[in-house]
Coordinates of C-alpha atoms in Angstrom, one line a residue:
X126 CA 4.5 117.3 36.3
X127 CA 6.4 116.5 33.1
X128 CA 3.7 117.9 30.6
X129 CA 3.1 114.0 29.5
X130 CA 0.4 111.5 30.5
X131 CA 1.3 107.8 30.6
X132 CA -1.6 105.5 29.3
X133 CA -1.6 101.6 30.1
X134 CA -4.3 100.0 27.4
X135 CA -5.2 96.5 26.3
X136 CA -2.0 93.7 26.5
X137 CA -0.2 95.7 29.0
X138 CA 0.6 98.0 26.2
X139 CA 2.2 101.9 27.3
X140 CA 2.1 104.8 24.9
X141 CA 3.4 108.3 25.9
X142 CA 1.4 111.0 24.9
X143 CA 2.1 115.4 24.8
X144 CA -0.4 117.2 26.0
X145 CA -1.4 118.5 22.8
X146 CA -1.9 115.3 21.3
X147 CA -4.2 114.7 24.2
X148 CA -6.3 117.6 23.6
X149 CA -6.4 117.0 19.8
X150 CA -7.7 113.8 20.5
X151 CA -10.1 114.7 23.0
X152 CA -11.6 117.7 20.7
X153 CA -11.3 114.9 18.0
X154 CA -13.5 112.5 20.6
X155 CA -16.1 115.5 21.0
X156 CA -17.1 116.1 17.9
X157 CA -20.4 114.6 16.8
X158 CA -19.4 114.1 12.8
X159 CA -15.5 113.2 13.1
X160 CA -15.4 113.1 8.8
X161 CA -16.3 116.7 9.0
X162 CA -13.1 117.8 9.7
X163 CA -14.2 120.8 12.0
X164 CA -11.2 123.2 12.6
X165 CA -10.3 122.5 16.2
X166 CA -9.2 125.7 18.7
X167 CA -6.1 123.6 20.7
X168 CA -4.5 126.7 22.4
X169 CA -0.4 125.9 22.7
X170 CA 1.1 128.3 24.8
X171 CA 4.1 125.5 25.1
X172 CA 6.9 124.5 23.4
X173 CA 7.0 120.8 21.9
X174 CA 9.4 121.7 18.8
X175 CA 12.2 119.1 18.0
X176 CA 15.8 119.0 16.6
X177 CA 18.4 116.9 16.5
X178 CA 21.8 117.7 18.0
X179 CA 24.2 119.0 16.3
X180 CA 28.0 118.6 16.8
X181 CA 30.1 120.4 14.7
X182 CA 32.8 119.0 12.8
X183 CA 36.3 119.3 14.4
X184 CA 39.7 120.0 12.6
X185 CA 41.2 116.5 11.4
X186 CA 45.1 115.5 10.7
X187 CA 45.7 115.1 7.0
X188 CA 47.8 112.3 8.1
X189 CA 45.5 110.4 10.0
X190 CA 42.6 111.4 8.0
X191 CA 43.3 112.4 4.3
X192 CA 39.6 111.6 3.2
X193 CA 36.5 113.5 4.1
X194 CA 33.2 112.3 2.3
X195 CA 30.1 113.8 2.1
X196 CA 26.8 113.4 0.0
X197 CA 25.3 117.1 -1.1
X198 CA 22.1 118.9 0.6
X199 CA 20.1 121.4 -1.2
X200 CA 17.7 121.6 1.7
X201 CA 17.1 124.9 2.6
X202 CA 14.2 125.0 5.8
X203 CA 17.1 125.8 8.7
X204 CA 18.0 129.1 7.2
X205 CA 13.6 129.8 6.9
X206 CA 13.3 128.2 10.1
X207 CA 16.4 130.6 11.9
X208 CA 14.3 133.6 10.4
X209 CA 11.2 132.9 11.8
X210 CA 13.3 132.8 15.3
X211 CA 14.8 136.1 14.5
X212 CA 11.3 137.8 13.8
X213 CA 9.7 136.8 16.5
X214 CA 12.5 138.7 18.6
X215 CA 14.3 135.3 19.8
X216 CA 17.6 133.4 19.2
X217 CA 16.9 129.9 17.5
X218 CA 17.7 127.0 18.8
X219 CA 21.4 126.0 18.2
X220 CA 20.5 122.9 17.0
X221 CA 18.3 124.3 14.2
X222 CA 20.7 126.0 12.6
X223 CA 22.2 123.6 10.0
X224 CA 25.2 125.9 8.0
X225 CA 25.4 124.1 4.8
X226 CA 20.7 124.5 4.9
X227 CA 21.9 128.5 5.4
X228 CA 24.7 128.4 2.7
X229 CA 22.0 126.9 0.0
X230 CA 19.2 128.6 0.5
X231 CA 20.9 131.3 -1.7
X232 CA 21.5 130.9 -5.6
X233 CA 25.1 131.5 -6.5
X234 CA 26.2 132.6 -10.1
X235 CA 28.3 129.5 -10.5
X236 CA 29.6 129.1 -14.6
X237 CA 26.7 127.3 -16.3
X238 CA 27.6 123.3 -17.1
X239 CA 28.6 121.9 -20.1
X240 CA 26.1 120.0 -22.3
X241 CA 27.2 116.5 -21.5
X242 CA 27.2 117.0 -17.7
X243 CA 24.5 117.4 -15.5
X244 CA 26.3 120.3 -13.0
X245 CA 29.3 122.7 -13.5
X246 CA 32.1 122.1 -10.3
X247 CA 34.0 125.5 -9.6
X248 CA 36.3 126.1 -6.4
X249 CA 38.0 129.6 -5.0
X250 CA 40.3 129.3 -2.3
X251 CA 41.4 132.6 0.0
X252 CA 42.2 133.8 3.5
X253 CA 40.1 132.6 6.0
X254 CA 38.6 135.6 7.7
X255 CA 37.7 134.9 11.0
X256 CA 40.7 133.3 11.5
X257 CA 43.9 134.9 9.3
X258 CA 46.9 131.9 10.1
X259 CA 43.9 129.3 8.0
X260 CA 42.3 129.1 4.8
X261 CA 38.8 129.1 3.3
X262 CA 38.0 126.5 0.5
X263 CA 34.8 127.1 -1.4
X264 CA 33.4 124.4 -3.7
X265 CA 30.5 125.1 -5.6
X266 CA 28.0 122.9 -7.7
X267 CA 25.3 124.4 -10.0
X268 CA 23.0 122.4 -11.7
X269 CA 21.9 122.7 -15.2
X270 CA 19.0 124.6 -15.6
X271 CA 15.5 123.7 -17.5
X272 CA 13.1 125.9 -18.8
X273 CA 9.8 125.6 -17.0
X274 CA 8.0 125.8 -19.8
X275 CA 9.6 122.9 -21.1
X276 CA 10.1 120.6 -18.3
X277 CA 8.2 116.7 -18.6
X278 CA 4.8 116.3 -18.1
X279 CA 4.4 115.9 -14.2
X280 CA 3.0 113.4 -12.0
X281 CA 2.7 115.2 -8.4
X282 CA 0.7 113.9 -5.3
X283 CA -0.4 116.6 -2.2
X284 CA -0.1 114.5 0.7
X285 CA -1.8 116.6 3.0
X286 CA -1.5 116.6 7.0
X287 CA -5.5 117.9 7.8
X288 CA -4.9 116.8 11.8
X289 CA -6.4 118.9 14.1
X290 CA -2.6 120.1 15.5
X291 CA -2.8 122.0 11.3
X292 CA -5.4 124.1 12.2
X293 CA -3.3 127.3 13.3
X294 CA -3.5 129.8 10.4
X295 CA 0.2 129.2 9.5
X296 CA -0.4 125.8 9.2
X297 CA -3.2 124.2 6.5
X298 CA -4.5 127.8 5.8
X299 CA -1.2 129.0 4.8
X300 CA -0.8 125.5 2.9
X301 CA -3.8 125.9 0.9
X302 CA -2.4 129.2 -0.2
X303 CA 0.8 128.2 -0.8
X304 CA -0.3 125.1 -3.2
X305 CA -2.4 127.7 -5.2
X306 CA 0.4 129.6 -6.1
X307 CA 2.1 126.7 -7.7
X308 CA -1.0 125.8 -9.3
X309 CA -1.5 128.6 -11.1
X310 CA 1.8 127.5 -13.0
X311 CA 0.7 123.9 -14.0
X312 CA -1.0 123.1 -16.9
X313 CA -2.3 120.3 -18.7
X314 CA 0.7 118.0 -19.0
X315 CA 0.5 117.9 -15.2
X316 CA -1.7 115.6 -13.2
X317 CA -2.3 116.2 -9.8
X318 CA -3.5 114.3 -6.8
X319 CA -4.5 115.3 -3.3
X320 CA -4.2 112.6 -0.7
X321 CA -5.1 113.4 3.0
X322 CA -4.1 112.0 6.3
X323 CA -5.7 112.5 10.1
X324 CA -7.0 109.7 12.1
X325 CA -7.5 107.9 9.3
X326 CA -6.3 108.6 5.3
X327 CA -8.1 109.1 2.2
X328 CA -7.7 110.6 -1.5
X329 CA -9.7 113.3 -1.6
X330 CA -8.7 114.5 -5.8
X331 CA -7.7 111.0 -8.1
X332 CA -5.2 112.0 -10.5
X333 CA -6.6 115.2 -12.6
X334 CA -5.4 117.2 -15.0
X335 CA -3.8 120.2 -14.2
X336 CA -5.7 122.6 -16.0
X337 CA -9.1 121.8 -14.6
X338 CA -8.0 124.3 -12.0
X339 CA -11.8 124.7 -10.1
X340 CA -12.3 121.1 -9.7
X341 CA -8.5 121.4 -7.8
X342 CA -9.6 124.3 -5.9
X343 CA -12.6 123.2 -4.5
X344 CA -11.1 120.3 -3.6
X345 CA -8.7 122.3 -1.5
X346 CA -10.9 124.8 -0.4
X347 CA -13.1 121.7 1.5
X348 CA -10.1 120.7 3.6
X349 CA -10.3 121.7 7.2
X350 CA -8.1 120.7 10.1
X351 CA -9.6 117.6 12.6
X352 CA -8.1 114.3 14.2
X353 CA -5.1 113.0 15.3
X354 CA -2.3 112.2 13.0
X355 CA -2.0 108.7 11.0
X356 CA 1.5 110.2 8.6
X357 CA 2.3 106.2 8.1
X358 CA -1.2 105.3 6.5
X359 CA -1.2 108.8 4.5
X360 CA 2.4 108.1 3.1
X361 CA 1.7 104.8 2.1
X362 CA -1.8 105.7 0.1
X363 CA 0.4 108.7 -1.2
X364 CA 3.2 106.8 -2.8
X365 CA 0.4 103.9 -3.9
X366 CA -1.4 106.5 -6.0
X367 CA 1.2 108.3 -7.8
X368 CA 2.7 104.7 -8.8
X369 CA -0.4 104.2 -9.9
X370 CA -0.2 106.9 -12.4
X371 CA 3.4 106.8 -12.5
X372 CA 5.0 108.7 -15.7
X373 CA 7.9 106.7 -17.6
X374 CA 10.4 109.8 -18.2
X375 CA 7.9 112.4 -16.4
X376 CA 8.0 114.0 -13.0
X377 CA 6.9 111.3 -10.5
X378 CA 6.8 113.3 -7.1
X379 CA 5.1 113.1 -3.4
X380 CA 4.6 116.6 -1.9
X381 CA 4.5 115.9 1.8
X382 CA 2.7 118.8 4.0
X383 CA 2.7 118.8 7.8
X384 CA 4.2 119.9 10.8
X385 CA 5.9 116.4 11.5
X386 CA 3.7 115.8 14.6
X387 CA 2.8 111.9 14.2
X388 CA 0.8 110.3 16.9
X389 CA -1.0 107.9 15.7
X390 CA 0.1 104.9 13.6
X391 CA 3.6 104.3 12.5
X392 CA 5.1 107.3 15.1
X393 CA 8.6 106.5 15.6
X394 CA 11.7 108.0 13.5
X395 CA 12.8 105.0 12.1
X396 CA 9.8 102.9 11.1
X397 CA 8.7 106.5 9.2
X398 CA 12.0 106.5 7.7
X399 CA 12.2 102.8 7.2
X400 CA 8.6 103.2 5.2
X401 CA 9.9 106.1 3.1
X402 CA 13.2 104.6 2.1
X403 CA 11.1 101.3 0.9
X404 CA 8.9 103.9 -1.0
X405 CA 11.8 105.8 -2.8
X406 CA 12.7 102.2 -4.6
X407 CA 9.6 103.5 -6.8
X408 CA 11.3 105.7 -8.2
X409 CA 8.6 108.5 -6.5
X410 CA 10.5 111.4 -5.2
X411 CA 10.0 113.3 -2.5
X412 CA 9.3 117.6 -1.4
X413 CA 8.8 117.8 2.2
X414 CA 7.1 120.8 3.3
X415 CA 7.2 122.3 6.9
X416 CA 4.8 124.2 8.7
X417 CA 3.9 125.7 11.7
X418 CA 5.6 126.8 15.2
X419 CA 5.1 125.8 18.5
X420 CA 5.4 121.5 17.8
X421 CA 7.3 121.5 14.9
X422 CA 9.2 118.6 14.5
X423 CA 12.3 119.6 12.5
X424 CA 14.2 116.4 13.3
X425 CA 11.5 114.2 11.5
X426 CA 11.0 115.9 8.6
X427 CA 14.3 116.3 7.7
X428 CA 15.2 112.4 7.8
X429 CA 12.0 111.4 6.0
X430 CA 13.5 114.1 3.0
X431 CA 16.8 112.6 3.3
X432 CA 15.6 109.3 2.7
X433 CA 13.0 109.6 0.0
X434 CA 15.2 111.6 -2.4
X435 CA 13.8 114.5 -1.5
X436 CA 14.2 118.3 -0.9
X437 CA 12.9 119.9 2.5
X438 CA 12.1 123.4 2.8
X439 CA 10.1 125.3 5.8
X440 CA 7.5 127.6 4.9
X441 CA 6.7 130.1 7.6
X442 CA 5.2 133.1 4.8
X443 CA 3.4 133.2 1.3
X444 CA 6.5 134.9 0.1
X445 CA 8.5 132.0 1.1
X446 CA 5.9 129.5 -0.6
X447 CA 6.1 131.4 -3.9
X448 CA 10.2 131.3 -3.7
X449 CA 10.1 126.9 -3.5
X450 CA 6.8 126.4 -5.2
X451 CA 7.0 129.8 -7.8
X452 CA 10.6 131.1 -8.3
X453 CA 12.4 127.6 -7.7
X454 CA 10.0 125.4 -9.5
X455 CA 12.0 123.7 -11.7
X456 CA 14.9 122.7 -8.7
X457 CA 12.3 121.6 -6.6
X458 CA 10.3 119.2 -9.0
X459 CA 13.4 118.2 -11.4
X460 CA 16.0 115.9 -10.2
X461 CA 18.5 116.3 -12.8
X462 CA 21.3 113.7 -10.8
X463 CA 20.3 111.4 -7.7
X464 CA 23.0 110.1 -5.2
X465 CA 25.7 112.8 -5.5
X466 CA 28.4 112.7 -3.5
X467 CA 32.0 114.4 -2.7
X468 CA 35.2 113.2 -1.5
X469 CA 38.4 115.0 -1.2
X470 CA 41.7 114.1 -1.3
X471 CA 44.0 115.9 0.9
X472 CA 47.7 116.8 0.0
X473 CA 49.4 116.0 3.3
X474 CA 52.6 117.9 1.7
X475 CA 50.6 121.1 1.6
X476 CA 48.2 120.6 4.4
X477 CA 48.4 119.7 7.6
X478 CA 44.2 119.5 8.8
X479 CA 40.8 120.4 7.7
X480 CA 37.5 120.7 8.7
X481 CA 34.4 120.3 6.5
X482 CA 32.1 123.4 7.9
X483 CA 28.5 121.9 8.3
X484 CA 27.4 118.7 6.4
X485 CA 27.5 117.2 10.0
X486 CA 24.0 114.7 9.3
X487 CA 25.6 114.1 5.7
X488 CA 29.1 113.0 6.6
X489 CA 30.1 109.3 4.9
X490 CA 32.2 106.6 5.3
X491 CA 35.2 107.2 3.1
X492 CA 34.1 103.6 1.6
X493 CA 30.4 104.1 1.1
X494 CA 31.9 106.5 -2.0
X495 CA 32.4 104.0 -4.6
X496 CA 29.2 101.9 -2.8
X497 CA 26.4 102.4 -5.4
X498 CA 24.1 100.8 -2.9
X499 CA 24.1 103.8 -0.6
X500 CA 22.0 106.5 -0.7
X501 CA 22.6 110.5 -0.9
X502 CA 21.3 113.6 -2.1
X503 CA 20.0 114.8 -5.2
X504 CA 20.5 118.2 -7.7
X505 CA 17.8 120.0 -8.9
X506 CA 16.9 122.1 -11.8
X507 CA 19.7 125.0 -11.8
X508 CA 20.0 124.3 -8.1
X509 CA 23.5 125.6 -6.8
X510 CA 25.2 123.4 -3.9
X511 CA 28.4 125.2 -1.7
X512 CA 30.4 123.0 0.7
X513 CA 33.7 125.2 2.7
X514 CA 36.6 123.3 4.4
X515 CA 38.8 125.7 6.8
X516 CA 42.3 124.2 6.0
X517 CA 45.5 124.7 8.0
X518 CA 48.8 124.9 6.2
X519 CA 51.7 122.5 6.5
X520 CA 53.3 124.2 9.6
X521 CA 50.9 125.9 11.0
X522 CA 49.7 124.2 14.1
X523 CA 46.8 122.1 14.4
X524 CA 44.1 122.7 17.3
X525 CA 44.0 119.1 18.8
X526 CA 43.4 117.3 22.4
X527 CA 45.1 114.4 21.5
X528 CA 48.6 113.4 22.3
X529 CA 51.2 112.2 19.4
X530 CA 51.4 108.7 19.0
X531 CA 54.2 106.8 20.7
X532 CA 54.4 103.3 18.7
X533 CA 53.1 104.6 15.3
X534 CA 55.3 105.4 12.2
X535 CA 55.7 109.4 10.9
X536 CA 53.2 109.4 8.1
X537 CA 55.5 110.1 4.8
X538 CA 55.0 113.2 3.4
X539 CA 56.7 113.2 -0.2
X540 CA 54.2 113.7 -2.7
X541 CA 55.1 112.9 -6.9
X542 CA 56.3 116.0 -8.0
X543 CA 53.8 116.0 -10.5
X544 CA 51.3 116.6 -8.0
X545 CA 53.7 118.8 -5.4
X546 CA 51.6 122.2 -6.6
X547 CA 48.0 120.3 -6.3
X548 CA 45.9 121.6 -2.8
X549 CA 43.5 118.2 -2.7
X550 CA 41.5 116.5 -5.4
X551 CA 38.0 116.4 -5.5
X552 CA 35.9 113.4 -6.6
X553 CA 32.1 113.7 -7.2
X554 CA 30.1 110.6 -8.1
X555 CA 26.3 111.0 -9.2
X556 CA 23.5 108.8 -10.5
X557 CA 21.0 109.6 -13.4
X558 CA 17.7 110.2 -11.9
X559 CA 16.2 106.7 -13.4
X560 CA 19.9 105.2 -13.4
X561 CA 21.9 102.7 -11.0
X562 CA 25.0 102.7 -11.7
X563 CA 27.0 105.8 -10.5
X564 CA 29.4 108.0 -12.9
X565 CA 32.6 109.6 -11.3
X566 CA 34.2 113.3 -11.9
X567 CA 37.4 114.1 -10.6
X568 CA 38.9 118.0 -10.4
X569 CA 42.3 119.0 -8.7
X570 CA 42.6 122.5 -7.2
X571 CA 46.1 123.9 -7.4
X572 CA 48.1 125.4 -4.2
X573 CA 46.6 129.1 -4.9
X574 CA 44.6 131.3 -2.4
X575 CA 43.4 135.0 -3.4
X576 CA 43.7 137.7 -0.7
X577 CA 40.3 138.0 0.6
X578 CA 39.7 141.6 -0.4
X579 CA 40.3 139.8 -4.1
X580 CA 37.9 137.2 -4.0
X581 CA 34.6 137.3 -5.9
X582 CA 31.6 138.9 -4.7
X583 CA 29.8 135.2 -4.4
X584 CA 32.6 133.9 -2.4
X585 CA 32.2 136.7 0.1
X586 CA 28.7 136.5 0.7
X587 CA 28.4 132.4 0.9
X588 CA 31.4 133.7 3.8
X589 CA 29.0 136.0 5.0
X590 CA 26.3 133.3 5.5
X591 CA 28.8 130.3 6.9
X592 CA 29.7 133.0 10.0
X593 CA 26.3 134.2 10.6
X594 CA 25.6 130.5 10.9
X595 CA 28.3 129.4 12.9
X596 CA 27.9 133.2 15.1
X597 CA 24.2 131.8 15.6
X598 CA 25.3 128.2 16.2
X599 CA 27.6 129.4 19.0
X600 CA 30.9 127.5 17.4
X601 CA 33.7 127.2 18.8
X602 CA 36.2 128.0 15.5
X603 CA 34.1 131.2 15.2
X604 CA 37.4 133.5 15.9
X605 CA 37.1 136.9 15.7
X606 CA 33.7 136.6 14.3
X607 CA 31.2 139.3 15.4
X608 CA 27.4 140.6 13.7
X609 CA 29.4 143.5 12.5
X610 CA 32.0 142.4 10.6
X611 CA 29.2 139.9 9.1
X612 CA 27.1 142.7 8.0
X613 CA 30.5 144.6 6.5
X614 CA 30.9 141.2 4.9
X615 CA 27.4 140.7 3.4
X616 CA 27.0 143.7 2.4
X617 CA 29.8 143.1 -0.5
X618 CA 27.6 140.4 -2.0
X619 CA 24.4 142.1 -2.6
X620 CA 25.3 142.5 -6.4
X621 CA 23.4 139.2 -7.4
X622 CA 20.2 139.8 -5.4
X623 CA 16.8 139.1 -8.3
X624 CA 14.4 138.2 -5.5
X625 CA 15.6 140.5 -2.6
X626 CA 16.6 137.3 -0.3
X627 CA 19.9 138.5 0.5
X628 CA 19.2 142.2 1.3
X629 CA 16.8 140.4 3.6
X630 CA 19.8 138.3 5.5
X631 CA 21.3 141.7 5.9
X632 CA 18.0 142.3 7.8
X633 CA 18.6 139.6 10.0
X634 CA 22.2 139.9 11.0
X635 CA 21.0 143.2 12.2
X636 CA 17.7 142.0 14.2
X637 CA 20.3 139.4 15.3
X638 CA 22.9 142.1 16.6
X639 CA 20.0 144.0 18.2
X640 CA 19.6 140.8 19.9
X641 CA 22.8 140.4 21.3
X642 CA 23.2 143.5 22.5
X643 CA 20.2 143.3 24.7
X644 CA 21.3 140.2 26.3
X645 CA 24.9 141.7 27.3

């Protein structure tokens, strides 16, 4: 009655299986050559898709709380993921949309950085617009850029999900694809190897060069979708080989394929993330890519980038393949700075509370900062990170469901008067991709906010995003917030547009408004 059978095996043993595992294994059973990898026809007309929950970050008392850490995403798949939703003529899940994933999947024309560090930091600070008695902090990151043409030779390994829940044509058909594209430009510095995991794993292309593009081909061209999943055995065979060939001051990477759905194996979200984080030590880093509808798992994939120093993006179209593998090469293969992370200081004199607007999985302890032992997230290639806080001014009152404190002290108030004019501080310590010690940069951001109407045209449409995603999310700081005033919004920031993505967020604020109004 609950969609799931319960099977009791040898040693008293009980395993949980989804009904589509059970008919991929069962098509898997019938087939009279299992190594032939025939494509199986599993028909889901149910919904097995998976994300973790997501609480949003509540306003915080500079007082009580004058630290708020965080270590920087560049993953993009939640804003690819919501879109998919959208087109189909549905509302995504709430829990799939993750702000800061929305916020970054769009380049920003942050100042370029100077030659001795690895990112620029800028910040712009103005009216917050959904809600005019707070402010809107923006900080943005941009990474320094590398010319494709003369990034280090590469080391990359295709670690290829060929179960038989990949056999859907936007799933290992629209992988295949999408790997050609980035193929095309590869050349003979690179080295590539294809490792693939069902039932069982296997390398199926040892490490060849790059430019011996029809050996590559066929190889991927012979791949067809059969078995159950085994995404421990594969990961482990993937990592083993590109140590293997492992290049000192190269691009050592795992390109992991799939739609998350392990059943067989090492299944569970922490022994998978337990095996990746052993992996990273390598110094192998890791591109997760998503595919597929219908038994997604979301939730999976995005720890198992997390911890392997990864990216993670979602590819749902061959347009949105050649945008991480083509247009964004260089961000998503180059790690130009490992572990970054940001901490702000808050000046309780100017400030009364905060709130750090998505970031929720990323949020650290204030000591894990200074703790080179803990991991975070990495820059890429000309990659651009944003981060907002929504700030309330000293005086303003601060939403809370808390009662003052009867026994505690007033927390003091007087700041230096050399630092009376200074907003917060913000601190950002990084890694070099093969280093271990961490480096720190620090950056105050004076007491000045620009009307709105004044602010740039970047500023207004990374806005433009963080209230479509909140809009979406259903949060409950949203304010005044409706799809209208987001396109009116958007619509300002259209000026830095190469690729056409954010003419196509325009798009789906208003398949998003359609949306709404047939469901009032």
């Amino acid at each position: 009655t609950n969609g799931s059978i319960l099977s009791i095996g040898r040693q008293n043993s009980i395993r949980t299986y989804s009904k589509s595992s059970v008919l991929r294994e069962m098509s898997s059973c019938s087939m009279q050559t299992p190594m032939m990898h025939k494509p199986i026809p599993v028909e889901q007309n149910y919904n097995t898709e998976q994300y973790d929950r997501i609480t949003e970050n509540e306003f915080k008392k500079v007082a009580n709380d004058p630290l708020s850490t965080f270590s920087i995403d560049v993953d993009t798949a939640s804003y690819a993921n919501v879109r998919r939703f959208l087109k189909q003529g549905s509302f995504p899940p709430k829990d799939s949309v993750r702000i800061e994933e929305m916020i970054n999947y769009f380049d920003y024309k942050y100042a370029k950085c100077a030659d001795d560090k690895p990112f620029s930091v800028q910040f712009e600070a103005a009216d917050c617009p959904w809600n005019k008695q707070n402010k809107l902090v923006m900080i943005g990151l941009k990474g320094q850029e590398i010319d494709v043409d003369k990034r280090p030779a590469s080391n990359l390994v295709f670690l290829l999900d060929v179960s038989g829940s990949m056999g859907s044509p936007n799933k290992l058909p629209l992988l295949k694809k999408s790997l050609k594209l980035m193929l095309k430009n590869l050349g003979e510095n690179d080295k590539i190897s294809i490792v693939v995991y069902a039932g069982a794993s296997g390398l199926v292309l040892p490490a060849t060069c790059a430019d011996k593009k029809e050996t590559i081909l066929k190889s991927l061209d012979r791949l067809n979708a059969g078995g159950s999943t085994n995404g421990g055995s594969g990961i482990k065979l993937a990592y083993k080989t590109a140590i293997a060939n492992f290049i000192e001051g190269g691009i050592n990477r795992v390109i992991l394929a799939t739609d998350g759905d392990f059943n067989v194996g090492v299944t569970n979200n922490g022994d998978l993330t337990r095996l990746i984080e052993r992996s990273a030590k390598s110094g192998v880093f890791l591109s997760v890519l998503g595919f597929g509808m219908g038994n997604y798992k979301d939730s999976t994939l995005e720890k198992l980038a997390d911890k392997g120093n990864g990216n993670y993006a979602y590819i749902d179209t061959i347009s949105e393949a050649k945008k991480v593998l083509v247009n964004e090469m260089g961000a998503t293969l180059i790690t130009i700075a490992k572990d970054v992370k940001i901490q702000v200081e808050f000046n309780p004199s100017l400030i009364e509370g905060y709130r750090l607007i998505g970031y929720v999985n990323r949020k650290m302890k204030n000591e894990d900062f200074n703790n080179d032992k803990k991991d975070a997230g990495e820059i890429g290639a000309g990659h651009t990170v944003t981060a907002f806080y929504e700030v309330v001014l000293k005086g303003t009152s601060l939403p809370s469901n808390v009662d003052e404190l009867k026994y505690q002290q007033k927390a003091k108030t007087e700041v230096k008067q050399a630092y009376s004019d200074e907003l917060m501080t913000v601190k950002l310590r990084y890694k070099e991709p093969e280093g271990t010690k961490s480096k720190l940069l620090t950056y105050p951001l004076k007491n000045e906010f620009k009307n709105f109407n004044n602010t740039s045209s970047e500023f207004k449409f990374a806005t433009a995003v963080v209230e479509f995603g909140m809009k979406l999310h259903g949060s409950q700081f949203s304010g005044n917030t409706t799809y209208s005033s987001i396109l009116d919004l958007g619509s300002l920031g259209l000026e830095n547009d190469k690729f056409g993505y954010r003419k196509e967020f325009i798009e789906l604020v208003k398949i998003a408004k359609r949306l709404s109004s047939i469901e009032d």
